[in-house]
């Protein structure tokens, strides 16, 4: 009997598991930094430099990985990415020099996890889903948070009980174990199975492989997108998104809370709650993206985030009082809720190259995070407190809301010159 389940759902499940496997390593540095410092005597600055290389490559790899998927297929790139994650984590078992840490943690795993970042999500949903595309984007985006929640307590316990090598080996094996599932269930395009995308009415032909190399195609997509107003509005808003999440709250919430007398363990627990609520918020955002204009959603998300950051300095105290818990709940729901509507708008404005363009928008997210992480640290060093950093981030988030609503000025689209494959606002 023919299966009633559309193949797109099997592809989505395989992608979700791959994202969880890749997310395992992103949970590793926080539990391994201190053991590596104690065993090898490497400074925290040296170890953190490897993590910084990983974060940089995580962002910059996304657009090139999306272009590679267009040229060589999603399945091959995903399998290769998981092998890189597995190799990078596994090879740390034999390292003895800090440059080897940089190569394994920084380069290999950075390239691997970057290839399975949000550009991978955009490619999957863009090819396989018409109906429920926003919802599936939200679920897959939540896969990263789910991976962190699954791996972080496990890796912390393994490190404490059996040493950091056991934790590193666990990540390596977990990433490797996903490869057979990707080979079995992930397919590059609905045409490979003779079906339409889920919710589609016309069977799409398999697109021709783009001419030229993947790097050239990624850069040409950036060049063409950069000529349009929507790209800069989306990239600007997403850079602020990274600054106000990973860069500021993710990096500095714990030390800021500690400045007010809160134990670090309590602050870390609050930050973990953000990750839990993030899953629900991202899935809900995907559901809303299928029903509400994405420009309105982004405007609302950024405005509410900005207002919450303006209030945050008054909430810090030695204990986790109810007002702070309300902030954690709200901020968790809003953490990466911006992803589904941003992916949708990239697809709307840039068509078939939307996944590659979103890769560049995501790179701006990581750039914003890196700048904010450094800037907030400098504020704390110079002023002795973080208050100005929170207020500045709140103002930036409100600016991101304005940038998102400015997309309405170019909502109507028309195609540009043949062959470019982008859509440009008529009011440009």
Short mmCIF file of C-alpha atoms in Angstrom, two decimals:
data_model
loop_
_atom_site.label_atom_id
_atom_site.label_comp_id
_atom_site.label_asym_id
_atom_site.label_seq_id
_atom_site.Cartn_x
_atom_site.Cartn_y
_atom_site.Cartn_z
CA UNK A 1 0.00 0.00 0.00
CA UNK A 2 1.31 3.39 -0.94
CA UNK A 3 2.32 5.50 2.03
CA UNK A 4 -0.02 8.40 2.81
CA UNK A 5 2.80 10.37 4.42
CA UNK A 6 4.32 12.88 2.04
CA UNK A 7 8.10 12.38 1.56
CA UNK A 8 8.69 16.00 2.60
CA UNK A 9 8.00 15.01 6.20
CA UNK A 10 10.67 12.31 6.12
CA UNK A 11 13.10 14.89 4.74
CA UNK A 12 12.14 17.31 7.53
CA UNK A 13 12.68 14.64 10.20
CA UNK A 14 16.10 13.72 8.79
CA UNK A 15 17.07 17.41 8.68
CA UNK A 16 15.86 17.90 12.27
CA UNK A 17 18.00 15.01 13.51
CA UNK A 18 21.01 16.35 11.58
CA UNK A 19 20.56 19.76 13.19
CA UNK A 20 20.43 18.15 16.63
CA UNK A 21 23.64 16.23 15.89
CA UNK A 22 25.43 19.37 14.72
CA UNK A 23 24.15 21.32 17.73
CA UNK A 24 25.88 18.90 20.08
CA UNK A 25 29.25 20.47 19.52
CA UNK A 26 27.92 23.98 20.07
CA UNK A 27 27.11 22.90 23.61
CA UNK A 28 30.60 21.50 24.16
CA UNK A 29 32.87 24.55 24.68
CA UNK A 30 31.00 25.77 27.76
CA UNK A 31 31.73 22.52 29.62
CA UNK A 32 35.23 21.82 28.24
CA UNK A 33 36.98 25.19 28.54
CA UNK A 34 37.94 24.75 32.19
CA UNK A 35 39.11 21.09 31.86
CA UNK A 36 41.31 22.02 28.90
CA UNK A 37 42.78 24.93 30.86
CA UNK A 38 43.57 22.64 33.79
CA UNK A 39 45.11 19.81 31.74
CA UNK A 40 47.12 21.72 29.14
CA UNK A 41 47.65 25.06 30.89
CA UNK A 42 46.32 26.96 27.88
CA UNK A 43 44.97 30.39 28.74
CA UNK A 44 41.26 31.03 28.52
CA UNK A 45 42.09 33.57 25.81
CA UNK A 46 43.74 30.88 23.68
CA UNK A 47 40.84 28.48 24.13
CA UNK A 48 38.31 31.23 23.51
CA UNK A 49 40.13 32.16 20.30
CA UNK A 50 39.35 28.69 18.94
CA UNK A 51 35.71 29.19 19.88
CA UNK A 52 35.75 32.59 18.14
CA UNK A 53 37.08 31.02 14.93
CA UNK A 54 34.29 28.47 15.18
CA UNK A 55 31.63 31.16 15.57
CA UNK A 56 33.05 33.20 12.69
CA UNK A 57 33.13 30.23 10.33
CA UNK A 58 29.70 29.16 11.57
CA UNK A 59 28.32 32.39 10.15
CA UNK A 60 30.46 32.79 7.03
CA UNK A 61 30.08 29.18 5.87
CA UNK A 62 26.28 29.37 5.60
CA UNK A 63 25.96 31.15 2.21
CA UNK A 64 28.70 29.04 0.61
CA UNK A 65 27.12 25.86 1.98
CA UNK A 66 23.77 26.87 0.50
CA UNK A 67 25.48 27.39 -2.86
CA UNK A 68 27.17 23.99 -2.53
CA UNK A 69 23.74 22.44 -1.92
CA UNK A 70 22.49 23.99 -5.14
CA UNK A 71 25.43 22.53 -7.06
CA UNK A 72 26.08 19.14 -5.41
CA UNK A 73 22.86 18.43 -3.53
CA UNK A 74 21.62 18.78 0.02
CA UNK A 75 22.34 15.17 0.99
CA UNK A 76 26.02 15.19 0.02
CA UNK A 77 26.72 18.50 1.75
CA UNK A 78 24.85 17.48 4.92
CA UNK A 79 26.71 14.16 5.13
CA UNK A 80 30.03 15.92 4.59
CA UNK A 81 29.20 18.48 7.26
CA UNK A 82 28.42 15.81 9.85
CA UNK A 83 31.66 14.01 9.01
CA UNK A 84 33.55 17.26 9.60
CA UNK A 85 31.85 17.72 12.99
CA UNK A 86 32.64 14.13 13.92
CA UNK A 87 36.27 14.41 12.81
CA UNK A 88 36.79 17.78 14.48
CA UNK A 89 35.46 16.60 17.83
CA UNK A 90 37.07 13.15 17.64
CA UNK A 91 40.56 14.39 16.75
CA UNK A 92 40.69 16.47 19.93
CA UNK A 93 41.31 13.19 21.79
CA UNK A 94 44.91 13.20 20.50
CA UNK A 95 45.72 16.92 20.53
CA UNK A 96 48.63 18.27 22.54
CA UNK A 97 49.17 21.75 21.06
CA UNK A 98 46.88 24.76 21.03
CA UNK A 99 47.05 25.05 17.23
CA UNK A 100 45.47 21.61 17.02
CA UNK A 101 42.57 22.88 19.11
CA UNK A 102 42.23 25.80 16.70
CA UNK A 103 42.17 23.38 13.74
CA UNK A 104 39.71 20.92 15.30
CA UNK A 105 37.34 23.16 17.23
CA UNK A 106 37.77 26.26 15.12
CA UNK A 107 38.13 25.18 11.50
CA UNK A 108 36.72 21.65 11.11
CA UNK A 109 33.74 21.97 13.41
CA UNK A 110 33.14 25.59 12.38
CA UNK A 111 32.85 24.53 8.74
CA UNK A 112 30.70 21.53 9.64
CA UNK A 113 28.21 23.29 11.90
CA UNK A 114 28.09 26.30 9.56
CA UNK A 115 27.04 24.01 6.72
CA UNK A 116 24.12 22.83 8.86
CA UNK A 117 23.13 26.29 10.04
CA UNK A 118 20.05 28.28 9.08
CA UNK A 119 20.99 28.30 5.38
CA UNK A 120 20.43 24.53 5.45
CA UNK A 121 17.00 25.11 7.00
CA UNK A 122 16.10 27.68 4.33
CA UNK A 123 17.14 25.30 1.55
CA UNK A 124 15.10 22.39 2.92
CA UNK A 125 11.91 24.38 3.48
CA UNK A 126 12.24 26.30 0.22
CA UNK A 127 12.43 23.14 -1.88
CA UNK A 128 10.16 20.74 -0.03
CA UNK A 129 7.34 22.83 1.44
CA UNK A 130 4.75 25.24 0.12
CA UNK A 131 2.11 24.70 2.78
CA UNK A 132 3.34 24.95 6.40
CA UNK A 133 6.68 26.32 5.22
CA UNK A 134 6.87 28.81 8.08
CA UNK A 135 5.92 26.21 10.68
CA UNK A 136 8.54 23.74 9.44
CA UNK A 137 11.15 26.51 9.42
CA UNK A 138 10.32 27.18 13.06
CA UNK A 139 10.54 23.51 14.01
CA UNK A 140 13.88 23.01 12.26
CA UNK A 141 15.27 26.20 13.76
CA UNK A 142 14.24 24.90 17.17
CA UNK A 143 16.31 21.79 16.42
CA UNK A 144 19.47 23.69 17.30
CA UNK A 145 18.08 24.70 20.68
CA UNK A 146 16.85 21.15 21.24
CA UNK A 147 20.34 19.81 20.52
CA UNK A 148 21.86 22.15 23.06
CA UNK A 149 19.29 21.16 25.69
CA UNK A 150 19.89 17.46 25.04
CA UNK A 151 23.67 17.58 24.97
CA UNK A 152 24.56 20.24 27.55
CA UNK A 153 23.52 18.36 30.73
CA UNK A 154 24.79 15.05 29.30
CA UNK A 155 28.18 16.50 28.36
CA UNK A 156 28.50 18.29 31.70
CA UNK A 157 27.85 15.04 33.56
CA UNK A 158 30.23 13.03 31.35
CA UNK A 159 32.96 15.64 31.79
CA UNK A 160 32.57 15.63 35.55
CA UNK A 161 32.40 11.83 35.87
CA UNK A 162 34.66 10.55 33.10
CA UNK A 163 36.70 13.50 31.80
CA UNK A 164 36.46 15.80 28.81
CA UNK A 165 37.66 13.18 26.31
CA UNK A 166 34.56 11.07 26.93
CA UNK A 167 32.38 14.10 26.24
CA UNK A 168 34.26 14.92 23.02
CA UNK A 169 33.99 11.30 21.88
CA UNK A 170 30.24 11.31 22.57
CA UNK A 171 29.76 14.32 20.28
CA UNK A 172 31.88 12.68 17.58
CA UNK A 173 29.89 9.44 17.69
CA UNK A 174 26.54 11.25 17.80
CA UNK A 175 27.36 13.27 14.67
CA UNK A 176 28.62 10.18 12.87
CA UNK A 177 25.53 8.17 13.81
CA UNK A 178 23.27 10.62 11.95
CA UNK A 179 25.05 10.10 8.60
CA UNK A 180 23.22 6.84 7.66
CA UNK A 181 19.84 8.49 8.32
CA UNK A 182 20.78 11.39 6.03
CA UNK A 183 21.82 8.96 3.29
CA UNK A 184 18.57 7.00 3.70
CA UNK A 185 15.94 9.69 4.02
CA UNK A 186 17.25 13.08 2.85
CA UNK A 187 16.65 13.89 -0.82
CA UNK A 188 17.74 16.93 -2.76
CA UNK A 189 14.49 17.80 -4.54
CA UNK A 190 10.87 16.57 -4.80
CA UNK A 191 11.51 15.79 -8.47
CA UNK A 192 13.94 13.07 -7.35
CA UNK A 193 10.94 11.12 -6.05
CA UNK A 194 8.48 12.26 -8.71
CA UNK A 195 6.35 14.28 -6.29
CA UNK A 196 5.46 17.90 -5.72
CA UNK A 197 6.58 19.94 -2.75
CA UNK A 198 4.19 19.53 0.17
CA UNK A 199 1.21 21.75 -0.56
CA UNK A 200 2.34 22.40 -4.12
CA UNK A 201 -0.03 21.87 -7.05
CA UNK A 202 2.41 21.62 -9.93
CA UNK A 203 5.22 19.08 -10.11
CA UNK A 204 8.43 21.08 -10.14
CA UNK A 205 11.18 20.02 -12.47
CA UNK A 206 14.56 19.48 -10.94
CA UNK A 207 16.43 22.78 -11.41
CA UNK A 208 19.55 22.77 -13.50
CA UNK A 209 22.78 22.93 -11.56
CA UNK A 210 24.12 26.48 -11.54
CA UNK A 211 27.08 27.14 -13.76
CA UNK A 212 30.38 28.03 -12.14
CA UNK A 213 31.77 27.19 -8.74
CA UNK A 214 29.81 27.32 -5.51
CA UNK A 215 31.96 30.13 -4.09
CA UNK A 216 31.42 32.19 -7.21
CA UNK A 217 27.66 31.61 -7.07
CA UNK A 218 27.52 32.57 -3.39
CA UNK A 219 29.44 35.77 -4.04
CA UNK A 220 27.37 36.65 -7.10
CA UNK A 221 24.19 36.20 -5.05
CA UNK A 222 25.62 38.63 -2.50
CA UNK A 223 26.59 41.09 -5.21
CA UNK A 224 23.15 41.08 -6.78
CA UNK A 225 21.26 41.12 -3.48
CA UNK A 226 23.40 43.98 -2.18
CA UNK A 227 22.02 46.16 -4.98
CA UNK A 228 18.56 45.96 -3.44
CA UNK A 229 17.05 47.85 -0.55
CA UNK A 230 15.37 44.83 1.09
CA UNK A 231 18.70 43.02 1.52
CA UNK A 232 20.18 45.82 3.60
CA UNK A 233 17.01 46.20 5.66
CA UNK A 234 16.93 42.45 6.38
CA UNK A 235 20.67 42.19 7.02
CA UNK A 236 20.64 45.27 9.25
CA UNK A 237 17.76 43.93 11.32
CA UNK A 238 19.32 40.47 11.60
CA UNK A 239 22.69 41.93 12.64
CA UNK A 240 20.86 43.66 15.49
CA UNK A 241 19.10 40.36 16.24
CA UNK A 242 22.49 38.68 16.72
CA UNK A 243 23.77 41.59 18.80
CA UNK A 244 20.82 41.45 21.19
CA UNK A 245 20.77 37.65 21.60
CA UNK A 246 24.02 35.66 21.27
CA UNK A 247 26.26 38.70 21.49
CA UNK A 248 24.80 40.45 24.52
CA UNK A 249 22.38 38.28 26.51
CA UNK A 250 24.02 34.96 25.65
CA UNK A 251 27.50 36.21 26.53
CA UNK A 252 27.00 38.79 29.29
CA UNK A 253 23.79 37.95 31.14
CA UNK A 254 25.55 35.70 33.67
CA UNK A 255 28.35 38.16 34.61
CA UNK A 256 25.84 41.04 34.69
CA UNK A 257 23.60 39.12 37.08
CA UNK A 258 26.65 38.21 39.17
CA UNK A 259 27.49 41.93 39.44
CA UNK A 260 24.20 42.31 41.33
CA UNK A 261 24.94 39.48 43.74
CA UNK A 262 23.20 36.61 41.95
CA UNK A 263 25.14 33.30 42.10
CA UNK A 264 26.50 32.22 38.73
CA UNK A 265 24.71 28.88 38.97
CA UNK A 266 21.38 30.65 39.39
CA UNK A 267 22.09 32.97 36.47
CA UNK A 268 23.13 30.01 34.31
CA UNK A 269 19.88 28.27 35.20
CA UNK A 270 17.90 31.33 34.08
CA UNK A 271 19.79 31.39 30.79
CA UNK A 272 19.01 27.69 30.30
CA UNK A 273 15.32 28.52 30.70
CA UNK A 274 15.67 30.94 27.80
CA UNK A 275 16.64 27.97 25.65
CA UNK A 276 13.60 25.99 26.76
CA UNK A 277 11.14 28.79 25.98
CA UNK A 278 13.02 29.44 22.74
CA UNK A 279 11.74 26.13 21.32
CA UNK A 280 8.09 27.03 21.90
CA UNK A 281 8.59 30.59 20.65
CA UNK A 282 10.29 29.56 17.42
CA UNK A 283 7.67 26.96 16.54
CA UNK A 284 4.88 29.43 17.33
CA UNK A 285 6.61 32.04 15.17
CA UNK A 286 6.71 29.57 12.29
CA UNK A 287 2.99 28.96 12.68
CA UNK A 288 2.32 32.70 12.67
CA UNK A 289 4.57 33.21 9.63
CA UNK A 290 2.17 31.06 7.59
CA UNK A 291 -0.70 33.37 8.57
CA UNK A 292 0.60 36.91 9.21
CA UNK A 293 2.72 39.22 7.04
CA UNK A 294 6.36 38.60 7.98
CA UNK A 295 7.13 42.33 8.02
CA UNK A 296 4.57 42.85 10.78
CA UNK A 297 5.96 39.93 12.75
CA UNK A 298 9.54 41.20 12.55
CA UNK A 299 8.46 44.71 13.50
CA UNK A 300 6.60 43.39 16.54
CA UNK A 301 9.34 40.96 17.63
CA UNK A 302 12.10 43.57 17.53
CA UNK A 303 10.00 46.29 19.19
CA UNK A 304 9.00 44.01 22.07
CA UNK A 305 12.58 42.84 22.46
CA UNK A 306 13.80 46.42 22.60
CA UNK A 307 11.29 47.38 25.29
CA UNK A 308 12.22 44.35 27.38
CA UNK A 309 15.93 45.22 27.22
CA UNK A 310 15.21 48.77 28.34
CA UNK A 311 13.49 47.33 31.43
CA UNK A 312 16.10 44.63 32.16
CA UNK A 313 18.62 46.78 34.15
CA UNK A 314 15.97 47.40 36.81
CA UNK A 315 15.28 43.66 37.17
CA UNK A 316 18.73 42.48 38.23
CA UNK A 317 18.91 41.44 41.89
CA UNK A 318 20.59 38.88 44.11
CA UNK A 319 17.66 36.50 43.67
CA UNK A 320 15.52 35.38 40.74
CA UNK A 321 12.36 37.30 41.67
CA UNK A 322 9.12 36.93 39.68
CA UNK A 323 9.74 39.99 37.47
CA UNK A 324 13.03 38.51 36.25
CA UNK A 325 11.31 35.18 35.56
CA UNK A 326 8.72 37.00 33.45
CA UNK A 327 11.57 38.59 31.47
CA UNK A 328 13.20 35.17 30.96
CA UNK A 329 9.92 33.71 29.73
CA UNK A 330 9.31 36.57 27.33
CA UNK A 331 12.87 36.79 26.06
CA UNK A 332 13.03 33.05 25.52
CA UNK A 333 9.89 33.10 23.39
CA UNK A 334 11.37 35.95 21.32
CA UNK A 335 14.97 34.63 21.14
CA UNK A 336 15.04 33.31 17.55
CA UNK A 337 11.41 33.92 16.66
CA UNK A 338 12.80 36.27 14.00
CA UNK A 339 14.17 33.38 11.91
CA UNK A 340 10.99 32.04 10.20
CA UNK A 341 9.77 35.45 8.95
CA UNK A 342 13.29 36.42 7.82
CA UNK A 343 13.67 33.18 5.84
CA UNK A 344 10.24 33.76 4.28
CA UNK A 345 11.10 37.32 3.23
CA UNK A 346 14.40 36.23 1.68
CA UNK A 347 12.47 33.69 -0.35
CA UNK A 348 9.87 36.30 -1.32
CA UNK A 349 12.37 38.94 -2.40
CA UNK A 350 15.11 36.76 -3.89
CA UNK A 351 13.29 33.75 -5.27
CA UNK A 352 15.27 30.56 -5.89
CA UNK A 353 18.42 32.21 -4.56
CA UNK A 354 16.68 33.07 -1.32
CA UNK A 355 18.48 30.35 0.67
CA UNK A 356 21.91 31.60 -0.42
CA UNK A 357 20.95 35.21 0.25
CA UNK A 358 19.63 34.21 3.66
CA UNK A 359 23.04 32.67 4.31
CA UNK A 360 24.54 36.13 3.92
CA UNK A 361 21.83 37.66 6.09
CA UNK A 362 22.69 35.05 8.72
CA UNK A 363 26.38 35.99 8.41
CA UNK A 364 25.36 39.54 9.38
CA UNK A 365 23.67 38.02 12.45
CA UNK A 366 26.95 36.47 13.56
CA UNK A 367 28.85 39.69 12.82
CA UNK A 368 26.41 41.64 14.98
CA UNK A 369 26.82 39.08 17.76
CA UNK A 370 30.61 39.34 17.65
CA UNK A 371 30.56 43.16 17.75
CA UNK A 372 28.08 43.25 20.64
CA UNK A 373 29.98 40.69 22.68
CA UNK A 374 33.14 42.80 22.49
CA UNK A 375 31.39 46.15 22.89
CA UNK A 376 29.49 45.08 26.02
CA UNK A 377 32.71 43.82 27.56
CA UNK A 378 34.37 47.17 26.88
CA UNK A 379 31.41 49.00 28.45
CA UNK A 380 31.74 46.87 31.57
CA UNK A 381 35.51 47.48 31.74
CA UNK A 382 35.22 51.25 31.30
CA UNK A 383 32.09 52.01 33.34
CA UNK A 384 32.11 49.18 35.85
CA UNK A 385 28.55 48.12 34.95
CA UNK A 386 26.48 46.94 31.99
CA UNK A 387 23.58 49.39 32.20
CA UNK A 388 24.58 51.44 29.16
CA UNK A 389 24.98 48.23 27.12
CA UNK A 390 21.41 47.13 27.91
CA UNK A 391 19.98 50.53 27.03
CA UNK A 392 21.98 50.68 23.82
CA UNK A 393 20.80 47.21 22.81
CA UNK A 394 17.19 48.18 23.53
CA UNK A 395 17.49 51.21 21.27
CA UNK A 396 19.05 49.09 18.52
CA UNK A 397 16.22 46.56 18.71
CA UNK A 398 13.67 49.32 18.24
CA UNK A 399 15.72 50.50 15.23
CA UNK A 400 15.51 46.93 13.85
CA UNK A 401 11.72 47.13 14.21
CA UNK A 402 11.70 50.30 12.12
CA UNK A 403 13.94 48.71 9.48
CA UNK A 404 11.57 45.74 9.24
CA UNK A 405 8.50 47.93 8.81
CA UNK A 406 10.33 49.92 6.11
CA UNK A 407 10.13 46.76 3.99
CA UNK A 408 6.48 47.66 3.35
CA UNK A 409 7.72 50.50 1.12
CA UNK A 410 9.06 47.91 -1.31
CA UNK A 411 6.52 45.15 -0.80
CA UNK A 412 5.42 44.93 -4.45
CA UNK A 413 8.01 43.07 -6.48
CA UNK A 414 9.02 42.78 -10.08
CA UNK A 415 11.75 40.60 -11.63
CA UNK A 416 15.07 42.13 -12.54
CA UNK A 417 17.12 41.34 -15.61
CA UNK A 418 16.71 37.77 -16.91
CA UNK A 419 19.08 35.26 -15.40
CA UNK A 420 19.74 37.11 -12.17
CA UNK A 421 16.87 35.45 -10.34
CA UNK A 422 16.26 38.21 -7.83
CA UNK A 423 13.16 40.27 -7.18
CA UNK A 424 13.52 43.99 -6.62
CA UNK A 425 11.00 46.31 -4.94
CA UNK A 426 9.22 48.49 -7.45
CA UNK A 427 9.80 51.53 -5.31
CA UNK A 428 13.56 51.18 -5.40
#
